[in-house]
Amino acid sequence: MRIYLIGYMGSGKSTLGRELASRLNLSFLDMDQFIEERYLKTVPDIFREEGEIRFREKEQACLREISVMEDVVVATGGGAPCFFDNMEFMNLTGCCVFLDVEPGELVIRLKRGDVIRPLIQEKPAEELVQTIEEMMRRRRPFYEKARYIISGNSITADDVINKIGMNCG
Ligand code: S3P
């Protein structure tokens, strides 16, 4: 079984993913962390030194590697589904679950979080909701290709398990 959790930054892919993996007896893999270990560079450093396009190429290459791993819950990077054929590729190689969290809630979480996110880090707090809403509008058509969509501001591992049932084997 291979589950890809997709959704915007701050939607809970990593936190919920860890819990989901442990509940389902699967491994957990964080895609950003995988990229950092593969290229021995942090995600913000890749963005700063090489630019977003190079980051997206690395992300795609890592996705190819991850797609052959068995019995794993993958927390994907928020932009991964929106580049190249990544979304189609994930749908072919696993079960995609879109964690659909409202922009207002994402802002609260992102302000609280300590992870550096190059695409939003420069934004003043008052522009963050608008930035997220705009990005979500562009990204939603990709995210919505997921096999399962779960909407809410406090999605739990149980919600995911109830939604996917026995259908992701
Ligand atoms: C990105 C999301 C980040 C990371 C990079 C770009 C995006 O991952 O891959 O900063 O484009 O939304 P998280 O969704 O895990 O924060």
PDB file of C-alpha atoms in Angstrom, residues 3-4 8 21 24 30 40 43 50 57 66 68 79 83-84 87 93 95-96 100 106 125 140 147 157 159 167:
ATOM      1  CA  ILE A   3      -0.629   6.574   0.309  1.00  0.00           C
ATOM      2  CA  TYR A   4       0.286  10.054  -0.876  1.00  0.00           C
ATOM      3  CA  TYR A   8      -1.106  23.068   0.801  1.00  0.00           C
ATOM      4  CA  ALA A  21       1.391   5.414   9.160  1.00  0.00           C
ATOM      5  CA  LEU A  24      -1.898   1.393   9.543  1.00  0.00           C
ATOM      6  CA  ASP A  30       8.464  13.048   4.318  1.00  0.00           C
ATOM      7  CA  LEU A  40      22.603  17.098   1.078  1.00  0.00           C
ATOM      8  CA  VAL A  43      14.935  22.917   0.773  1.00  0.00           C
ATOM      9  CA  GLU A  50      19.417  26.975  -7.564  1.00  0.00           C
ATOM     10  CA  GLU A  57      13.195  18.820 -11.015  1.00  0.00           C
ATOM     11  CA  ILE A  66       9.666   7.041  -3.708  1.00  0.00           C
ATOM     12  CA  VAL A  68       8.568   2.101  -5.848  1.00  0.00           C
ATOM     13  CA  GLY A  79       3.680  22.093  -4.691  1.00  0.00           C
ATOM     14  CA  PHE A  83       4.297  20.360 -11.571  1.00  0.00           C
ATOM     15  CA  PHE A  84       5.046  18.127 -14.549  1.00  0.00           C
ATOM     16  CA  MET A  87      -0.317  14.276 -10.010  1.00  0.00           C
ATOM     17  CA  THR A  93       1.408   4.630  -8.290  1.00  0.00           C
ATOM     18  CA  CYS A  95      -3.673   6.366  -3.365  1.00  0.00           C
ATOM     19  CA  CYS A  96      -3.819  10.172  -3.181  1.00  0.00           C
ATOM     20  CA  ASP A 100      -8.368  20.351   2.101  1.00  0.00           C
ATOM     21  CA  LEU A 106      -3.527  27.495   7.164  1.00  0.00           C
ATOM     22  CA  ALA A 125       1.507  38.540   7.770  1.00  0.00           C
ATOM     23  CA  ARG A 140      -6.903  23.302  -6.429  1.00  0.00           C
ATOM     24  CA  ARG A 147      -8.838   9.895  -5.330  1.00  0.00           C
ATOM     25  CA  ALA A 157      -5.882  10.098  10.976  1.00  0.00           C
ATOM     26  CA  ASP A 159     -10.963  10.654   9.208  1.00  0.00           C
ATOM     27  CA  ASN A 167      -9.784   0.552  -0.905  1.00  0.00           C
TER      28      ASN A 167
END
